[in-house]
Coordinates of C-alpha atoms and ligand atoms in Angstrom, one line a residue:
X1 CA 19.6 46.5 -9.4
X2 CA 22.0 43.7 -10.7
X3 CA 23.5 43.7 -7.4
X4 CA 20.6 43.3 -5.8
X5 CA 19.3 40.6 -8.0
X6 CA 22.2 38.9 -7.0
X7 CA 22.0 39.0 -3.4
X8 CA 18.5 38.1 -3.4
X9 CA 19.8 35.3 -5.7
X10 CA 22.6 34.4 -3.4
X11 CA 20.0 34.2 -0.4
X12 CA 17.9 32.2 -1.8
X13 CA 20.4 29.8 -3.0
X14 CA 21.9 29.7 0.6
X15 CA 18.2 28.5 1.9
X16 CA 18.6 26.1 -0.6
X17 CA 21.5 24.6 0.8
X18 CA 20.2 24.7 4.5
X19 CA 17.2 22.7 3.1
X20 CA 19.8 19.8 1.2
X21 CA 21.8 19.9 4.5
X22 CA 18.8 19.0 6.8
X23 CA 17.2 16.5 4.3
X24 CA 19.8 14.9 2.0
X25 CA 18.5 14.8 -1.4
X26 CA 19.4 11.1 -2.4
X27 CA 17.7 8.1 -4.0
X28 CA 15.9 6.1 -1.3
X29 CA 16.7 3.2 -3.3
X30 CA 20.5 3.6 -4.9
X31 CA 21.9 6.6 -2.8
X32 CA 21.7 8.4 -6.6
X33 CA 22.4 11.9 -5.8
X34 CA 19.5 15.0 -6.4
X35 CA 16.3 12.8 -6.5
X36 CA 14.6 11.3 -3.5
X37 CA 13.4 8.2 -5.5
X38 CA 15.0 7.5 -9.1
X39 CA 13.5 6.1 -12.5
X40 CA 15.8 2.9 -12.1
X41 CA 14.4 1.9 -8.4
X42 CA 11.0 2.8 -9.3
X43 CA 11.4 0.3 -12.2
X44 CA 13.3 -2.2 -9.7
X45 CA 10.2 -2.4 -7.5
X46 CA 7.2 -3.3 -10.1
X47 CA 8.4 -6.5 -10.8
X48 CA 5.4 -8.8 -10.6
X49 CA 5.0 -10.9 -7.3
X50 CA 6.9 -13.5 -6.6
X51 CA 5.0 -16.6 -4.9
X52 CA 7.9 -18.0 -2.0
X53 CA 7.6 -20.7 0.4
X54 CA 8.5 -19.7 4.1
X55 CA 10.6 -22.0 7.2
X56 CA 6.9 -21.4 9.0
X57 CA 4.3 -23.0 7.2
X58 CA 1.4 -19.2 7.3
X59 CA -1.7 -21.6 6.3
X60 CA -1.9 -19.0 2.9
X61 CA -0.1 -17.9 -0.3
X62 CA 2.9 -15.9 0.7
X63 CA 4.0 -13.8 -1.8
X64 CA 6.9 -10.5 -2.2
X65 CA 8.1 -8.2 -4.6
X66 CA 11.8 -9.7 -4.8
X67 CA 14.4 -10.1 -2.9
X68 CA 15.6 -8.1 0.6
X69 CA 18.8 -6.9 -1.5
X70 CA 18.9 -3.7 -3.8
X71 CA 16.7 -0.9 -4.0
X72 CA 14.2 -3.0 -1.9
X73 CA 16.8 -3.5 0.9
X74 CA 18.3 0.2 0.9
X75 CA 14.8 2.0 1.3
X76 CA 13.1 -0.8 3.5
X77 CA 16.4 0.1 6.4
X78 CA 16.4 4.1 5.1
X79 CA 12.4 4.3 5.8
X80 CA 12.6 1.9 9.5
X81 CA 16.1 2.9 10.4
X82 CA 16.8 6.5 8.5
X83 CA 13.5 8.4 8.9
X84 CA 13.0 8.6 5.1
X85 CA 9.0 8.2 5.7
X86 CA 9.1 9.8 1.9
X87 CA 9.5 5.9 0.5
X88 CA 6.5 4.9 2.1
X89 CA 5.0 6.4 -1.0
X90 CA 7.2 4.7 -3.7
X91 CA 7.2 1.7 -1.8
X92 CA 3.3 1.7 -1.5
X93 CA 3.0 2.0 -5.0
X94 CA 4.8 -1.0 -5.7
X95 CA 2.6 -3.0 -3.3
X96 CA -0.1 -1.6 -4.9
X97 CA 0.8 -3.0 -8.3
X98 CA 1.5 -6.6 -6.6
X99 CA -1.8 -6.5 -4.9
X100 CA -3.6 -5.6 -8.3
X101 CA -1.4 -8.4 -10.1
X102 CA -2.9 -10.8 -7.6
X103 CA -6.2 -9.3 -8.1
X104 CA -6.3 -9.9 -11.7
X105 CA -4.6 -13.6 -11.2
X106 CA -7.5 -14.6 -9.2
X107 CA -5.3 -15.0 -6.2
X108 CA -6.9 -12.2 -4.2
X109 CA -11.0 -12.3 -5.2
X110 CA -13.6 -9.7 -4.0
X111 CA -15.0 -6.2 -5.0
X112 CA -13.0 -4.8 -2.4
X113 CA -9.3 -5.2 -0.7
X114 CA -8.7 -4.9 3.2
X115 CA -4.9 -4.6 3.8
X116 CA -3.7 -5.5 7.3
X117 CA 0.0 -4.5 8.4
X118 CA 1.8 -7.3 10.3
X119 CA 1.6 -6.4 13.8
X120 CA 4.0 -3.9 15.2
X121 CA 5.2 -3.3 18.9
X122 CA 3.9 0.3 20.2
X123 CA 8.0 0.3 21.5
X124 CA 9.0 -0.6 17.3
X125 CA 6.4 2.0 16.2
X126 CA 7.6 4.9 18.5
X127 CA 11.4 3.8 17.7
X128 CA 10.4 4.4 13.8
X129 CA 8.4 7.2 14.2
X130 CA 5.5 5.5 13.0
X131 CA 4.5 2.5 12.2
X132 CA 6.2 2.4 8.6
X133 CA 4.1 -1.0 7.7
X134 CA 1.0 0.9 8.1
X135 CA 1.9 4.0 6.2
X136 CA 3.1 2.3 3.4
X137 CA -0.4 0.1 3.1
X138 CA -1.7 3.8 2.7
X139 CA 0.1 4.9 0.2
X140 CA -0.7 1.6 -1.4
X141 CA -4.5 2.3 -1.0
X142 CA -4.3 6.0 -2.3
X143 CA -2.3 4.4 -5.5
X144 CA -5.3 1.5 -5.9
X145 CA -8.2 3.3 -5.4
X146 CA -9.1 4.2 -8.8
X147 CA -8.6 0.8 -10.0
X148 CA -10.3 -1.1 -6.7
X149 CA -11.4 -0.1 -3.4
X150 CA -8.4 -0.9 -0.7
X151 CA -9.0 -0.2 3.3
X152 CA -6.0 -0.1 5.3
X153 CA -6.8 -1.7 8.7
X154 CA -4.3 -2.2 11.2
X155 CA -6.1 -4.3 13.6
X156 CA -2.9 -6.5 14.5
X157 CA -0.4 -5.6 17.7
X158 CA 2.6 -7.4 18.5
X159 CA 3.6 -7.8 22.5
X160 CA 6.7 -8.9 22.3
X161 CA 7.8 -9.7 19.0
X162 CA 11.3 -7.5 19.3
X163 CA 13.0 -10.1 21.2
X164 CA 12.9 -12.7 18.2
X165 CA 16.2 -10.6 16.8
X166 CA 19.0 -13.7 16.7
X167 CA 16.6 -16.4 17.6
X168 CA 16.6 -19.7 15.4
X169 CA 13.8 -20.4 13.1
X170 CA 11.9 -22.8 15.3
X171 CA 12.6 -20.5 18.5
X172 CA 11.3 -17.6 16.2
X173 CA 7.7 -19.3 15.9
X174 CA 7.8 -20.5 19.3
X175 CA 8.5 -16.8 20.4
X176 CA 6.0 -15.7 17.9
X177 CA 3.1 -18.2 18.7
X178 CA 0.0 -16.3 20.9
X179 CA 2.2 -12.6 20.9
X180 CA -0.4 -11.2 18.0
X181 CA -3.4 -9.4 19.6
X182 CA -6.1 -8.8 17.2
X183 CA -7.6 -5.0 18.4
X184 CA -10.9 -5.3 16.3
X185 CA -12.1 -6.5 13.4
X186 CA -10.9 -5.6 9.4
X187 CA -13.1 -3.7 7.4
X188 CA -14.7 -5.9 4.7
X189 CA -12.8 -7.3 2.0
X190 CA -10.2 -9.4 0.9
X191 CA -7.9 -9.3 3.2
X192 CA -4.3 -9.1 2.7
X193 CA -2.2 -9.3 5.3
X194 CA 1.5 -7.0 4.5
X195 CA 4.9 -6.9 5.9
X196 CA 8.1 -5.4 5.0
X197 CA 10.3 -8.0 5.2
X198 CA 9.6 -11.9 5.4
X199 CA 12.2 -13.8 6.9
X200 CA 10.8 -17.2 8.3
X201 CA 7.2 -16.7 8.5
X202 CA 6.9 -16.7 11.6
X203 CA 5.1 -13.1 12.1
X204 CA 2.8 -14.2 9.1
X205 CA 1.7 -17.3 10.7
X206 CA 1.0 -16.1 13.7
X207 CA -1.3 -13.3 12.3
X208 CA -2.9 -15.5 10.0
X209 CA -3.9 -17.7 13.1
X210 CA -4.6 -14.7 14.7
X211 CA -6.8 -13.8 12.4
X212 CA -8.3 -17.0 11.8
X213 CA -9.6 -17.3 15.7
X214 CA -11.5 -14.1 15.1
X215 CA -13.3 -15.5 12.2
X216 CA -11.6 -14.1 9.8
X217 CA -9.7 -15.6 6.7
X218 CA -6.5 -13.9 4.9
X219 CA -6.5 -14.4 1.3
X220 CA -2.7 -13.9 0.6
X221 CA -0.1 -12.1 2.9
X222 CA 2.4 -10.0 0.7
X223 CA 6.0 -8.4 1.5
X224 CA 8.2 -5.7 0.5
X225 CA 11.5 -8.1 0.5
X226 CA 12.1 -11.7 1.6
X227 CA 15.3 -12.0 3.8
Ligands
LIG1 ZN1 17.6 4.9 -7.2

């Protein structure tokens, strides 16, 4: 009987290990070993906004949850570049909390909240296995909901945004300006327009104006990081 204990013991320990060698059990944030998200990053990320002014003037409030360094750096690249689609939940969170901080500031007004992703390329989205913006606006709607209605619409597409990478500031908005399709319309609500990272605005603008020629108005656009 012992013996057999054992080996049952010993085989389940050895699926264990097959599981930890396919999916490395680190923090998305800090590389901390045995946890997928620790205590420390979770703590990192619910700092209250931060209100920033972009190179590219957006038309509206621009505002992120610190800077693209840290645990906000680590698990934006391990959920785009790594496959870690885990942090979109931690990550939502966080942008949950920011979007009820600006909620309770007066900075976002209405019943209800209508987060838009920044606009994606369908080549970026298949390259990430998903269009990580999006899936982290739904983790950020499942955290919200019992405090305030959020819809997740991701109305926005991007043509050709990709080729931006090492373009100047001014050739980023010039690259940027007419490349945001808006699909259809938001559902009602405030609408908050999200990105991961911010670097000169230049997406955000565009969106907003994007947006704008539709008819429809963005409160406040909000950002994991800001490059
Ligand atoms: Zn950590």
């Amino acid at each position: 009987m012992g013996i057999a204990r054992g080996t049952i013991k010993g085989i389940i320990g050895g699926v264990d290990d097959l599981v930890d060698l396919a999916v490395p059990r680190t923090c998305g944030g800090c590389g901390a070993p045995g946890v997928r998200w620790c205590g420390r990053c979770e703590a990192a990320l619910h700092d209250v906004p931060a209100r920033i002014r972009t190179t590219v003037e957006t038309g509206v409030p621009v505002w992120t949850l610190g800077r693209y360094d840290g645990a906000r750096r680590r698990a934006v690249l391990q959920l785009k570049e790594r496959g870690r689609g885990d942090l979109a939940v931690p990550l939502g969170r966080a942008v949950a909390h920011a979007v009820l901080h600006l909620r309770a500031w007066g900075e976002v007004d209405g019943a209800a909240v209508t987060l838009v992703p920044a606009p994606t390329t369908a080549w970026a989205a298949r390259r990430r296995g998903g269009d990580v913006v999006t899936a982290v606006c739904r983790s950020a709607a499942r955290t919200a909901a019992p405090v305030c209605p959020v819809a997740v619409s991701p109305v926005l597409r991007s043509v050709h945004a990709a080729v931006s990478v090492g373009l100047g500031a001014g050739a980023r908005a010039r690259n940027a300006r007419g490349t945001v399709r808006v699909r259809s319309l938001p559902a009602p609500g405030a609408v908050v327009l999200v990105d991961d990272v911010v670097t000169t605005g230049a997406t955000l603008a565009e969106s907003v104006a994007a947006l704008a020629r539709r008819g429809v108005a963005v409160a406040a656009a909000l950002t994991v990081a800001a490059a």
